[in-house]
Amino acid sequence: MDVTVTGRLFAVERYDADGSGGAALPQLPGAVRLVAAVRLPADEVVLALIEGPDADTVIHVTTQADWRPDRVEPAVLLYPTQDRASRAREGEQLL
């Protein structure tokens, strides 16, 4: 998985009681980008990592894309780190 984050990262939580899993993940414009998304079926929630300039912009853009978040919090990408990802691309064995 190649994950490159150059701006601020936010964890976006969206409740998903109908089980659609956010079937239509949002197309986000400009400075806001969907990095990754997972569904936790047991919790009926979709968690998305979204890169954007600030939480208010992420909330506004996702709401406009008909993907209203229930919670948005600043996030820190722990793995893969950009350094590990670039070394793996170069063929270095990582433990």
Short mmCIF file of C-alpha atoms in Angstrom, two decimals:
data_model
loop_
_atom_site.label_atom_id
_atom_site.label_comp_id
_atom_site.label_asym_id
_atom_site.label_seq_id
_atom_site.Cartn_x
_atom_site.Cartn_y
_atom_site.Cartn_z
CA MET A 1 0.00 0.00 0.00
CA ASP A 2 1.55 3.25 -1.10
CA VAL A 3 0.46 6.01 1.27
CA THR A 4 1.90 9.46 0.84
CA VAL A 5 0.53 12.23 3.02
CA THR A 6 1.93 15.70 2.52
CA GLY A 7 -0.68 17.73 4.43
CA ARG A 8 -2.75 17.37 7.57
CA LEU A 9 -4.48 14.04 8.08
CA PHE A 10 -7.91 13.52 9.65
CA ALA A 11 -9.72 10.38 10.79
CA VAL A 12 -13.32 10.62 9.63
CA GLU A 13 -15.87 8.35 11.26
CA ARG A 14 -19.22 7.70 9.64
CA TYR A 15 -21.87 5.42 11.11
CA ASP A 16 -23.06 2.79 8.66
CA ALA A 17 -26.04 0.97 10.17
CA ASP A 18 -27.41 -0.06 6.74
CA GLY A 19 -24.23 -1.99 5.89
CA SER A 20 -23.52 -0.18 2.64
CA GLY A 21 -19.97 0.52 3.76
CA GLY A 22 -20.05 3.97 2.28
CA ALA A 23 -20.77 2.27 -1.03
CA ALA A 24 -20.24 5.51 -2.86
CA LEU A 25 -17.05 6.82 -1.31
CA PRO A 26 -16.86 10.54 -1.93
CA GLN A 27 -15.08 12.17 -4.84
CA LEU A 28 -13.31 15.01 -3.05
CA PRO A 29 -12.11 18.17 -4.76
CA GLY A 30 -8.79 19.99 -4.71
CA ALA A 31 -6.89 20.12 -1.46
CA VAL A 32 -9.00 17.41 0.21
CA ARG A 33 -8.09 13.81 -0.59
CA LEU A 34 -9.36 10.41 0.49
CA VAL A 35 -6.24 8.45 1.52
CA ALA A 36 -7.86 5.21 2.73
CA ALA A 37 -11.15 3.85 4.07
CA VAL A 38 -12.16 0.73 5.98
CA ARG A 39 -15.48 -0.62 7.23
CA LEU A 40 -15.78 -2.15 10.69
CA PRO A 41 -18.90 -4.33 10.28
CA ALA A 42 -19.21 -5.24 13.97
CA ASP A 43 -19.26 -1.55 14.90
CA GLU A 44 -21.35 -0.47 11.87
CA VAL A 45 -18.87 2.27 11.07
CA VAL A 46 -16.68 3.42 8.20
CA LEU A 47 -13.33 5.00 9.08
CA ALA A 48 -11.68 7.12 6.44
CA LEU A 49 -8.31 8.84 6.44
CA ILE A 50 -8.69 12.16 4.67
CA GLU A 51 -5.97 14.67 3.93
CA GLY A 52 -7.02 18.31 4.07
CA PRO A 53 -6.06 21.78 5.26
CA ASP A 54 -8.25 21.75 8.41
CA ALA A 55 -11.13 19.88 10.05
CA ASP A 56 -13.75 22.46 9.04
CA THR A 57 -12.82 22.10 5.37
CA VAL A 58 -12.89 18.29 5.59
CA ILE A 59 -16.35 18.42 7.20
CA HIS A 60 -17.63 20.90 4.61
CA VAL A 61 -16.27 19.01 1.60
CA THR A 62 -17.40 15.55 2.74
CA THR A 63 -20.86 16.89 3.60
CA GLN A 64 -21.11 18.55 0.18
CA ALA A 65 -20.14 15.19 -1.37
CA ASP A 66 -23.14 13.60 0.43
CA TRP A 67 -20.84 11.72 2.81
CA ARG A 68 -21.67 13.43 6.12
CA PRO A 69 -19.15 12.56 8.83
CA ASP A 70 -20.25 11.80 12.38
CA ARG A 71 -16.82 12.54 13.83
CA VAL A 72 -13.64 14.17 12.52
CA GLU A 73 -10.38 14.16 14.48
CA PRO A 74 -6.77 15.02 13.63
CA ALA A 75 -4.79 11.84 12.92
CA VAL A 76 -1.17 10.74 12.70
CA LEU A 77 -0.17 8.07 10.20
CA LEU A 78 1.81 5.43 12.09
CA TYR A 79 2.33 2.83 9.39
CA PRO A 80 3.49 2.76 6.75
CA THR A 81 5.67 5.73 7.42
CA GLN A 82 6.69 7.61 4.32
CA ASP A 83 10.32 6.66 4.95
CA ARG A 84 9.44 2.94 5.15
CA ALA A 85 7.23 3.18 2.06
CA SER A 86 9.97 4.81 0.00
CA ARG A 87 12.57 2.27 1.16
CA ALA A 88 10.21 -0.61 0.31
CA ARG A 89 9.68 0.82 -3.19
CA GLU A 90 13.45 0.85 -3.62
CA GLY A 91 13.54 -2.88 -2.79
CA GLU A 92 15.06 -2.66 0.69
CA GLN A 93 14.05 -5.54 2.97
CA LEU A 94 12.10 -4.20 5.94
CA LEU A 95 11.69 -6.12 9.19
#
